[in-house]
PDB file of C-alpha atoms in Angstrom:
ATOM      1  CA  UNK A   1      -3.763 -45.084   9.362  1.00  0.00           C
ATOM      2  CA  UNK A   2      -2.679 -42.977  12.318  1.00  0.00           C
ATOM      3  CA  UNK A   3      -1.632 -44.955  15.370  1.00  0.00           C
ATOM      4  CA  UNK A   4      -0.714 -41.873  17.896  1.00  0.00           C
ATOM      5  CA  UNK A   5      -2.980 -40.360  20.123  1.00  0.00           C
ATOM      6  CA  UNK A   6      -2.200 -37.027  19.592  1.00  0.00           C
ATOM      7  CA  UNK A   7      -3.778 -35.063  16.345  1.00  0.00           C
ATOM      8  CA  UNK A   8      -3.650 -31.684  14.620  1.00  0.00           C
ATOM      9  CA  UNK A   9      -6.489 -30.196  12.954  1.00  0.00           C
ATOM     10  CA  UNK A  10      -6.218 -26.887  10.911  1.00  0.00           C
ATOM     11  CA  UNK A  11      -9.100 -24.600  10.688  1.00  0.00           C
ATOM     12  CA  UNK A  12      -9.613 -21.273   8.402  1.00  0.00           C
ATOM     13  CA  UNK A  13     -12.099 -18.866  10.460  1.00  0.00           C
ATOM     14  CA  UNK A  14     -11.990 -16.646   7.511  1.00  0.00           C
ATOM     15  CA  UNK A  15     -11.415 -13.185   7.787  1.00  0.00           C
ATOM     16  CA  UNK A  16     -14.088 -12.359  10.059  1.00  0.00           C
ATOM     17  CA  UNK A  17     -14.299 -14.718  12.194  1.00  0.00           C
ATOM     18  CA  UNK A  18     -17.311 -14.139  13.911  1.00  0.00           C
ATOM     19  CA  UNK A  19     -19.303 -13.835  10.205  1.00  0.00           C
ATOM     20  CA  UNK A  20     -16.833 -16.133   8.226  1.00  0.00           C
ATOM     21  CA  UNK A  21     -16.293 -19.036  10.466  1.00  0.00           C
ATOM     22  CA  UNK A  22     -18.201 -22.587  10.149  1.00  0.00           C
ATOM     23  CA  UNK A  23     -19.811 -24.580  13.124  1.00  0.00           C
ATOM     24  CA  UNK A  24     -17.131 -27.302  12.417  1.00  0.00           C
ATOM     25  CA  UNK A  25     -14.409 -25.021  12.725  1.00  0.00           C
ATOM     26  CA  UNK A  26     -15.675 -23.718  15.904  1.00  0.00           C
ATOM     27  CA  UNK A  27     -16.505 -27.184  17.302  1.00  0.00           C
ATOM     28  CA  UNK A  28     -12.860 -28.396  16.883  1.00  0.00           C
ATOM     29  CA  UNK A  29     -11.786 -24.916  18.661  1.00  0.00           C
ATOM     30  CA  UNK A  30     -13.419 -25.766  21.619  1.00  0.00           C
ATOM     31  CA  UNK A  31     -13.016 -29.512  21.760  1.00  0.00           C
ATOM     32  CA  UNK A  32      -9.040 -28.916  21.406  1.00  0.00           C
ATOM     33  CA  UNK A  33      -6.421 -29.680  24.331  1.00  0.00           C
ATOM     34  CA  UNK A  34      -4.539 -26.425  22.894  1.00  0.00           C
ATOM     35  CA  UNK A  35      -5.552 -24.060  20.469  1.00  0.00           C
ATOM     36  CA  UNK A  36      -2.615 -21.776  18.467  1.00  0.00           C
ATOM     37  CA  UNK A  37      -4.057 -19.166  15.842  1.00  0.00           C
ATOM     38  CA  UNK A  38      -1.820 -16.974  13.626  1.00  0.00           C
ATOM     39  CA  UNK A  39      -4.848 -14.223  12.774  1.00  0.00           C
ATOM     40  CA  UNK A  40      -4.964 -10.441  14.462  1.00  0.00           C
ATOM     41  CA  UNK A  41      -5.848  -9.660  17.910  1.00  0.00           C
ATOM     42  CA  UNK A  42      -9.641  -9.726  17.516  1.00  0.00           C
ATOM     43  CA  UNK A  43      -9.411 -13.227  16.123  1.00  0.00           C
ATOM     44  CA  UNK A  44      -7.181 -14.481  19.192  1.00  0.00           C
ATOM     45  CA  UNK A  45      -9.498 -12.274  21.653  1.00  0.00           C
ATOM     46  CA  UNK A  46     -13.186 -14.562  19.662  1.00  0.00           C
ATOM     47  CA  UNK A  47     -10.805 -17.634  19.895  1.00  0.00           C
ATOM     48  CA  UNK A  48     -10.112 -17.640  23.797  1.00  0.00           C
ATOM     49  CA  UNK A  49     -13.750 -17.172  24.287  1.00  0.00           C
ATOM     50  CA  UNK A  50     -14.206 -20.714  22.836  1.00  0.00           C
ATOM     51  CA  UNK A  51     -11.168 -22.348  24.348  1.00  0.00           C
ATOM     52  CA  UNK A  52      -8.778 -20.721  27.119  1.00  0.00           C
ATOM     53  CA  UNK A  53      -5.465 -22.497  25.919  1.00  0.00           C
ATOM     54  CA  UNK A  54      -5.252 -20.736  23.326  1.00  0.00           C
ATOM     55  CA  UNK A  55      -1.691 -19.181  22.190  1.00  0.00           C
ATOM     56  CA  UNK A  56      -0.516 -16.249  19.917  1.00  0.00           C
ATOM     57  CA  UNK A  57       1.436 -18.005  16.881  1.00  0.00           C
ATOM     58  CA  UNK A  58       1.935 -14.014  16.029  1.00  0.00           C
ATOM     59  CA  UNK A  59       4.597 -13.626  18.838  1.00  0.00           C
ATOM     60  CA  UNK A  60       7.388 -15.912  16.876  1.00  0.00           C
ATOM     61  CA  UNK A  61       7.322 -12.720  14.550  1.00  0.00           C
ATOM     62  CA  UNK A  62       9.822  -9.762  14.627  1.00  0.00           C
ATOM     63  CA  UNK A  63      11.066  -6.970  12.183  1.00  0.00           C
ATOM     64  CA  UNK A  64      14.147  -8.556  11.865  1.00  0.00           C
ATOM     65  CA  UNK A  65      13.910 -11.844  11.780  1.00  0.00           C
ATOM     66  CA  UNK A  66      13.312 -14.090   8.809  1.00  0.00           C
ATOM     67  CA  UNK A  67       9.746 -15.150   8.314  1.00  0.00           C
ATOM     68  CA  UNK A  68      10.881 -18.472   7.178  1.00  0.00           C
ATOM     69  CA  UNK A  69      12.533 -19.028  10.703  1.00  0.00           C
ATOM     70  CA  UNK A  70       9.508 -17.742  12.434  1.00  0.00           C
ATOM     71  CA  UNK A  71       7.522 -20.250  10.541  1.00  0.00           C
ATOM     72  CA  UNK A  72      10.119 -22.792  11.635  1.00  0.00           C
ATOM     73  CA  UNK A  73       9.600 -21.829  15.529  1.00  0.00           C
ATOM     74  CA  UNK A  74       5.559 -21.914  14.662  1.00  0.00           C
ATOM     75  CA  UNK A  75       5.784 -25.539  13.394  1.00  0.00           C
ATOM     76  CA  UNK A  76       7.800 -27.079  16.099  1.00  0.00           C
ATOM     77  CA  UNK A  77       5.566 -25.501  19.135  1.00  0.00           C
ATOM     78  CA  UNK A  78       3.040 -27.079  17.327  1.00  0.00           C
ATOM     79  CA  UNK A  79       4.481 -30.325  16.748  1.00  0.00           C
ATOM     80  CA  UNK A  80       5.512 -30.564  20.231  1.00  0.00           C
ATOM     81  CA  UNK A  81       1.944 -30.505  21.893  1.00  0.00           C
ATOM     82  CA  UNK A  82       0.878 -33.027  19.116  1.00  0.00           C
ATOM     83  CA  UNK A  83       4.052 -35.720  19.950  1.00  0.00           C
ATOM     84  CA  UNK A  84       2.845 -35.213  23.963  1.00  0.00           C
ATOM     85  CA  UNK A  85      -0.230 -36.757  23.088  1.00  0.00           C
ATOM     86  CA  UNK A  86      -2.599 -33.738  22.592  1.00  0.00           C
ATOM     87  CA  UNK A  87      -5.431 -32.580  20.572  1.00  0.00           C
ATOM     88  CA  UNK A  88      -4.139 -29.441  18.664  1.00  0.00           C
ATOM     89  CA  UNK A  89      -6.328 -27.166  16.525  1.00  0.00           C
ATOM     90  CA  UNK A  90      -4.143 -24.694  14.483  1.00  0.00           C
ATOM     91  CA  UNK A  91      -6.383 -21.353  13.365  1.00  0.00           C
ATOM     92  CA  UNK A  92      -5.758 -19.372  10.660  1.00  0.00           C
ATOM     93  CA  UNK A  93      -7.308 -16.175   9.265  1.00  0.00           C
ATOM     94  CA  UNK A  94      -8.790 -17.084   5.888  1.00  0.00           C
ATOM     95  CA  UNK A  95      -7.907 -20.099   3.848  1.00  0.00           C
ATOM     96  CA  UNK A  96      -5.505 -22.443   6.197  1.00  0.00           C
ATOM     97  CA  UNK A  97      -4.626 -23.629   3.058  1.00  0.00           C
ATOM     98  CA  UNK A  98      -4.038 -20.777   0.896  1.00  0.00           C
ATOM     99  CA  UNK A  99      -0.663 -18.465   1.362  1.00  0.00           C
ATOM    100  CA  UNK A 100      -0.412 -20.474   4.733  1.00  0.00           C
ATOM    101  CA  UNK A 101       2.649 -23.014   4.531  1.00  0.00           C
ATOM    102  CA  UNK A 102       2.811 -23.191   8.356  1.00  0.00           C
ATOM    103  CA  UNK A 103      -0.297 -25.230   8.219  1.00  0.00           C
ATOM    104  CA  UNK A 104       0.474 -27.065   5.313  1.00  0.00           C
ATOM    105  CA  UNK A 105       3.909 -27.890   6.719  1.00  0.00           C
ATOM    106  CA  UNK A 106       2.996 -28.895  10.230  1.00  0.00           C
ATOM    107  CA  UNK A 107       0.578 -31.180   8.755  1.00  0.00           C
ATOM    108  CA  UNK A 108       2.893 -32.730   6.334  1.00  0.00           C
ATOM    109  CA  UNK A 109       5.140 -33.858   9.463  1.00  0.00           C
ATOM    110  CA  UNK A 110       2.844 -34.914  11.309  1.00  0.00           C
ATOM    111  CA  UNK A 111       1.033 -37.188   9.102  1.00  0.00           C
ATOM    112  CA  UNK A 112       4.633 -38.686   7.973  1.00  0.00           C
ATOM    113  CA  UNK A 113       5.053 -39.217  12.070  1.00  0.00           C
ATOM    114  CA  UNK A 114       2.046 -41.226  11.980  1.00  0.00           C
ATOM    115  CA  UNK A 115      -0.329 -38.386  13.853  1.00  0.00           C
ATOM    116  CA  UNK A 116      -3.978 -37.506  12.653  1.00  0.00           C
ATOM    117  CA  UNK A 117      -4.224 -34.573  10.533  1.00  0.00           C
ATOM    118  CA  UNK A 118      -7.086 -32.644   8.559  1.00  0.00           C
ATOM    119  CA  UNK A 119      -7.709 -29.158   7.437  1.00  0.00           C
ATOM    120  CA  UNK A 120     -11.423 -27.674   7.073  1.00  0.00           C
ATOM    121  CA  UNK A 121     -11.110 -24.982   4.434  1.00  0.00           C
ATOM    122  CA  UNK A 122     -12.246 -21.262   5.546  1.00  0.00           C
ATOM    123  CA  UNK A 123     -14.015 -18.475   3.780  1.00  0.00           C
ATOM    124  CA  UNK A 124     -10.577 -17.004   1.612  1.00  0.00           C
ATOM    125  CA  UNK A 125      -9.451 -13.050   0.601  1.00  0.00           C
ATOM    126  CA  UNK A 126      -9.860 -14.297  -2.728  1.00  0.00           C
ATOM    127  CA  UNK A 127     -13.691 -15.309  -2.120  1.00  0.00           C
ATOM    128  CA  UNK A 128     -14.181 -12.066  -0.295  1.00  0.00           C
ATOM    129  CA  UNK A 129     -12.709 -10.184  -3.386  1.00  0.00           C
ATOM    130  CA  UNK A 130     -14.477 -12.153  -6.143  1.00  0.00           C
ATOM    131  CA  UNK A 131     -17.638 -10.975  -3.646  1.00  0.00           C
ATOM    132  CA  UNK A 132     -16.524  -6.933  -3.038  1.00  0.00           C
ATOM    133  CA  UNK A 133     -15.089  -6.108  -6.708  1.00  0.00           C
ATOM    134  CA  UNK A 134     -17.933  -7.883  -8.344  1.00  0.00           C
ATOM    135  CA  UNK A 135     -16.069  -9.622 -10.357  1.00  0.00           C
ATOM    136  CA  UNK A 136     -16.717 -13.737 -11.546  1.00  0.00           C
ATOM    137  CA  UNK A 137     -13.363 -15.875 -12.664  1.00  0.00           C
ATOM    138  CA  UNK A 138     -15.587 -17.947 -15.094  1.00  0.00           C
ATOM    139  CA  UNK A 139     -16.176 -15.007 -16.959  1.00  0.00           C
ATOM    140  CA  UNK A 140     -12.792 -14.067 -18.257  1.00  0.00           C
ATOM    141  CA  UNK A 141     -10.314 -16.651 -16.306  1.00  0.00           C
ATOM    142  CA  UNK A 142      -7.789 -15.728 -13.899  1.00  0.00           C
ATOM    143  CA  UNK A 143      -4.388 -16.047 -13.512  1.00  0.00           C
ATOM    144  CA  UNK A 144      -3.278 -16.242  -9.293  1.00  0.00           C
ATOM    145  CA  UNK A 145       0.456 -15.487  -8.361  1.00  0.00           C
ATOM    146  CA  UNK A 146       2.589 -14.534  -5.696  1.00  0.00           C
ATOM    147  CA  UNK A 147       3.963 -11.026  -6.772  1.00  0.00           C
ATOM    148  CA  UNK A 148       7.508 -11.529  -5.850  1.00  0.00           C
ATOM    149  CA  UNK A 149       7.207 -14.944  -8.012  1.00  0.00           C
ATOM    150  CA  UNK A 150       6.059 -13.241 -10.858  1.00  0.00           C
ATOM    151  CA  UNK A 151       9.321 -10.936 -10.542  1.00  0.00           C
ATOM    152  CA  UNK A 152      11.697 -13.490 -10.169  1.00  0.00           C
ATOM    153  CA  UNK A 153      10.567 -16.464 -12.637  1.00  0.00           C
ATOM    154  CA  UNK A 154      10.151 -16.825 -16.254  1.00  0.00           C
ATOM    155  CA  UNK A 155       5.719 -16.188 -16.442  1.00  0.00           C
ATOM    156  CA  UNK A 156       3.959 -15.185 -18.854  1.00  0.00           C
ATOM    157  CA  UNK A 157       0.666 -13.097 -17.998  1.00  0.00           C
ATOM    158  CA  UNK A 158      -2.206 -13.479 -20.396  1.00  0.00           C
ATOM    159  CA  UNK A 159      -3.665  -9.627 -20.570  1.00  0.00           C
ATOM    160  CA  UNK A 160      -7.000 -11.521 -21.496  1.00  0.00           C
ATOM    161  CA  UNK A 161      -7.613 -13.069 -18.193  1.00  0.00           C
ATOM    162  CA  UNK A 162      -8.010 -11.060 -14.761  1.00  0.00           C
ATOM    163  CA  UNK A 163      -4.810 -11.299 -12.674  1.00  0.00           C
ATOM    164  CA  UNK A 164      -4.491 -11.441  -9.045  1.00  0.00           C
ATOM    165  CA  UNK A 165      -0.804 -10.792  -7.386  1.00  0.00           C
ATOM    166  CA  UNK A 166      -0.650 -11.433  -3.451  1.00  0.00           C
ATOM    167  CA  UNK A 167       1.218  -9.835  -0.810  1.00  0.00           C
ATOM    168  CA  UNK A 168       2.582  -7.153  -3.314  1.00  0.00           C
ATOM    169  CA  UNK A 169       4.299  -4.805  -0.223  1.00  0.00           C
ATOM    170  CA  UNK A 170       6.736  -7.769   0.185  1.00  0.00           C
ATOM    171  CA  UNK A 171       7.582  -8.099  -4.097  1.00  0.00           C
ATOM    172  CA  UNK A 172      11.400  -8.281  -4.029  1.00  0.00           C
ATOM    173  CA  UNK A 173      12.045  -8.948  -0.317  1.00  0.00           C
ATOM    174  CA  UNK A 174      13.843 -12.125  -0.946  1.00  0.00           C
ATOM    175  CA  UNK A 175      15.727 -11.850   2.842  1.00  0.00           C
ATOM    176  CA  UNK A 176      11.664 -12.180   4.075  1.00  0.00           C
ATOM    177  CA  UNK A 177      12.455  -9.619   6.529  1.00  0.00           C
ATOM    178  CA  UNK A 178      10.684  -6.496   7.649  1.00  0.00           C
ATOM    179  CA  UNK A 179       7.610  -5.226   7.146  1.00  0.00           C
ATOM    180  CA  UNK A 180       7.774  -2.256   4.693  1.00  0.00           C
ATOM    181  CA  UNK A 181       7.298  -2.089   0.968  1.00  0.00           C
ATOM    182  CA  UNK A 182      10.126  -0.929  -1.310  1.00  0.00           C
ATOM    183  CA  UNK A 183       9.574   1.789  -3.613  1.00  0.00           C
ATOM    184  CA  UNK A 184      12.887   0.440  -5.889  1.00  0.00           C
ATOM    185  CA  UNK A 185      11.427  -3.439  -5.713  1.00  0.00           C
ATOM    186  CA  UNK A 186       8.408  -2.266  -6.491  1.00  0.00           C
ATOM    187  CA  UNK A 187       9.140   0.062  -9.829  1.00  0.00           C
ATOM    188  CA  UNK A 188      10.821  -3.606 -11.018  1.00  0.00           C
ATOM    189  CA  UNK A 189       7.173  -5.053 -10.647  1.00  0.00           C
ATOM    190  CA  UNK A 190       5.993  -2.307 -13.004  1.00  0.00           C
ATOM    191  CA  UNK A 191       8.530  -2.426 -15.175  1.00  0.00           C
ATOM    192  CA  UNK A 192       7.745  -6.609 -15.234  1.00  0.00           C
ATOM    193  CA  UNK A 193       4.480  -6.074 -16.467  1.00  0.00           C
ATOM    194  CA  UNK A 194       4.583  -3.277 -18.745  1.00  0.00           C
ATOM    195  CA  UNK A 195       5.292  -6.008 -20.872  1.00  0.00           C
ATOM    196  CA  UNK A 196       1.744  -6.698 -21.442  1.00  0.00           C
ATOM    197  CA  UNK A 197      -0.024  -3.912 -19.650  1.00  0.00           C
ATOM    198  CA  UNK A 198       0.500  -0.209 -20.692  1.00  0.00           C
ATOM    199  CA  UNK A 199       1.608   1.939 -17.580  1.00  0.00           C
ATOM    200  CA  UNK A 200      -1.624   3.861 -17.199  1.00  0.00           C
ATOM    201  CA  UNK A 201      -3.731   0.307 -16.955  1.00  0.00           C
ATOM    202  CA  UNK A 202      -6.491   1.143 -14.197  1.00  0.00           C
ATOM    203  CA  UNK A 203      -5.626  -1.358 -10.976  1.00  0.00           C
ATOM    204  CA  UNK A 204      -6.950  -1.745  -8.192  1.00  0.00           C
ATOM    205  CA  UNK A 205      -5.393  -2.471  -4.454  1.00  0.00           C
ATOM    206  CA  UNK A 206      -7.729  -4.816  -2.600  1.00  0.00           C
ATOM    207  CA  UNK A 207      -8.075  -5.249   0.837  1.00  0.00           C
ATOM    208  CA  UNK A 208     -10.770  -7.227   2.294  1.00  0.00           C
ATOM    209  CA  UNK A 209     -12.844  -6.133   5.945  1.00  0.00           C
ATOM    210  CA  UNK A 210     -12.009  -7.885   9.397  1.00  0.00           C
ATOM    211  CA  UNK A 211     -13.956  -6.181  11.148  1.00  0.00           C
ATOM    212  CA  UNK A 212     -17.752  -5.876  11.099  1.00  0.00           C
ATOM    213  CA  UNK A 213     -17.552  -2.145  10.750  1.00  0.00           C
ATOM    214  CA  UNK A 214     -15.141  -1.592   8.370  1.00  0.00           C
ATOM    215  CA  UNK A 215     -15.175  -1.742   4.588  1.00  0.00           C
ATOM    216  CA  UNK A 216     -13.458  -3.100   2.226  1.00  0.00           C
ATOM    217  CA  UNK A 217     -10.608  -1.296   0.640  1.00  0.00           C
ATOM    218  CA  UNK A 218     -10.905  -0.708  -3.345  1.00  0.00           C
ATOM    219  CA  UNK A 219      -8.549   1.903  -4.577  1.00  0.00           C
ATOM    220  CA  UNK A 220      -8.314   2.642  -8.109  1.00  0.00           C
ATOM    221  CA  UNK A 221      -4.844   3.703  -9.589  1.00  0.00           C
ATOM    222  CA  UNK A 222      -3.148   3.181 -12.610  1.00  0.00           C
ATOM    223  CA  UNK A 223      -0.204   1.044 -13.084  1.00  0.00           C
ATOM    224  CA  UNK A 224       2.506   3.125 -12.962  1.00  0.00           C
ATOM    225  CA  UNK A 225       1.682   4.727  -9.703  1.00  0.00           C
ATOM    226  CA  UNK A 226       1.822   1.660  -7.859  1.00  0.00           C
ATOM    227  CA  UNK A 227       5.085   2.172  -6.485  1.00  0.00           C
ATOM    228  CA  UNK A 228       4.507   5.502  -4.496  1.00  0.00           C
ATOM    229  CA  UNK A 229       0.665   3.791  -3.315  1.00  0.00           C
ATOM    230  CA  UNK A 230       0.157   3.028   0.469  1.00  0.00           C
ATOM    231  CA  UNK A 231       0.512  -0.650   0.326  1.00  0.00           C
ATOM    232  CA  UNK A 232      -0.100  -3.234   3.903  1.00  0.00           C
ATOM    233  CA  UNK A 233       0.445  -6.519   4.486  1.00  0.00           C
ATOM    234  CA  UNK A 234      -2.992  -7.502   2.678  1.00  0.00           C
ATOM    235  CA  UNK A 235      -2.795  -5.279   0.194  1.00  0.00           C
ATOM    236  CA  UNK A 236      -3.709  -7.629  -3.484  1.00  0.00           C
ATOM    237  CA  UNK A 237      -3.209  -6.058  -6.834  1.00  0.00           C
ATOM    238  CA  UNK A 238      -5.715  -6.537  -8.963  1.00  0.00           C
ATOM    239  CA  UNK A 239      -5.230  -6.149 -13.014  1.00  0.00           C
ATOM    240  CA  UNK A 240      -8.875  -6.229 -14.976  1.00  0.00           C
ATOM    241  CA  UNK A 241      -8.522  -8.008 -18.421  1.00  0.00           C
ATOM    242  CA  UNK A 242      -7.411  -5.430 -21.314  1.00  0.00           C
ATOM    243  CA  UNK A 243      -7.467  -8.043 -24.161  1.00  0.00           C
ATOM    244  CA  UNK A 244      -9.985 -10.286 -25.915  1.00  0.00           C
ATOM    245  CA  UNK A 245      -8.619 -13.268 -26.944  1.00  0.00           C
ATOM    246  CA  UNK A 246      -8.412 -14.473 -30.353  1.00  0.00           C
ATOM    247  CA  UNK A 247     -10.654 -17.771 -31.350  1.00  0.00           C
ATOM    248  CA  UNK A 248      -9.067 -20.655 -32.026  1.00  0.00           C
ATOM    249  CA  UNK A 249     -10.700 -20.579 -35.438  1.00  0.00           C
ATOM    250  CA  UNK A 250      -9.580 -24.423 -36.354  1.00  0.00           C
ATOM    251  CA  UNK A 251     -10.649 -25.841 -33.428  1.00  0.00           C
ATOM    252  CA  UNK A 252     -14.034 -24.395 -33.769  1.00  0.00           C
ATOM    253  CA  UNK A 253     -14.389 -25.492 -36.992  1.00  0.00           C
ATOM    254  CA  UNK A 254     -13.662 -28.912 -36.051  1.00  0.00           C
ATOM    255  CA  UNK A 255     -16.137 -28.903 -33.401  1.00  0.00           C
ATOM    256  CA  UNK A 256     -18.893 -27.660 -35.404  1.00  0.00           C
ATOM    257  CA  UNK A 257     -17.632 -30.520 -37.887  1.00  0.00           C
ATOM    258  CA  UNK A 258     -18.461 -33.049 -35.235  1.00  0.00           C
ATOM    259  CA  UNK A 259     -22.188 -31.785 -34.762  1.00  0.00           C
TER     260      UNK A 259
END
């Protein structure tokens, strides 16, 4: 049980924050001592409206530097204000818990420092692209990977399933610097999963809205021309099943047995 008087409490607002986020999540924004969100500048501007100390987690970012030590800096501002005793809500854009290991690791110290932690989930990219493509994962499965982890690890992709590959403008940017994609890194991608998709497979590059006024982004290219595609930071490539998988013709027979 936590004996410190200081907490942290992570909170997805979703990607539109004024649509996406939950009366819980809002109620711990305003009830916090100090309030640090890592989401883009409208999200920042709708959080200060609920709670004045509320600070940029965006400014430990820079071209040059290595993400990983800007998530370092991110986690120990954090952890400070909780080991001084105060009521910290961390806000994230999304899913706190999904593709967000600043949350995840700032909790995980300060619950082993004997701190109160929780996480209320948000309204994900994946949820919003499930919603915009019209597309269900019960129907087919899904597989859900990190793009440069599916270039540098021994997978294997089943063509029959729909596959989803985050942040694909960073596949191959092992330094985690910059914030450009790589033509060269990106032709290894393709040439990845040309082992079970033919080059002109019909993809798609999702992006979902944050902002009430825009629209989602659905752009429909074929494999092979991923490379020279205009790619952000939110940019998902999406890969529609081309296969029907085979039955399992004994096990079906050995259900039907037990009938």
């Amino acid at each position: 049980m936590p004996t410190k008087h200081g907490r942290l409490i992570v909170v997805g607002i979703g990607l539109q924050p004024g649509r996406h986020a939950g009366a819980r999540a809002i109620s711990e924004i305003r009830r916090a001592d100090t309030v640090f969100v890592l989401a883009d500048p409208f999200a920042i501007d709708w959080a200060l409206g609920l709670n004045p100390d509320t600070r940029n987690l965006g400014a430990f970012y820079a071209a040059d530097r290595d993400r990983r030590e800007s998530y370092a800096g991110m986690q120990h501002t954090m952890l400070k204000q909780v080991r001084a005793g105060r009521h910290v809500c961390a806000v994230f854009y999304g899913h706190p818990g999904v593709f967000a290991q600043v949350g995840r690791k700032t909790m995980s110290q300060a619950r082993a420092e004997g701190f109160e932690v929780r996480m209320e989930p948000g309204i994900s990219a994946e949820a919003c692209l499930y919603a915009d493509l019209d597309l269900d994962p019960g129907e087919h499965g899904v597989q859900s990977i990190e793009a440069t982890q599916l270039l540098i690890e021994q997978r294997v992709i089943d063509p029959a399933s729909l596959l989803l590959l985050w942040q694909v403008m960073h596949t191959g940017n092992l330094a985690c610097t910059g914030f450009d994609a790589h033509p060269e890194w990106l032709e290894l991608l393709v040439e990845k999963l040309v082992r079970w998709y033919p080059a002109e497979t019909g993809v798609i590059l999702y992006e979902a809205a944050t902002l009430p006024i825009q629209d989602f982004r659905a752009e429909r290219l074929t494999l092979g021309e991923l490379p020279k595609a205009r790619l952000t930071e939110v940019t998902t490539l999406v890969i529609p099943p081309v296969a029907t998988p085979a039955k399992d013709v004994e096990m079906l027979a050995r259900l039907r047995a037990m009938v």
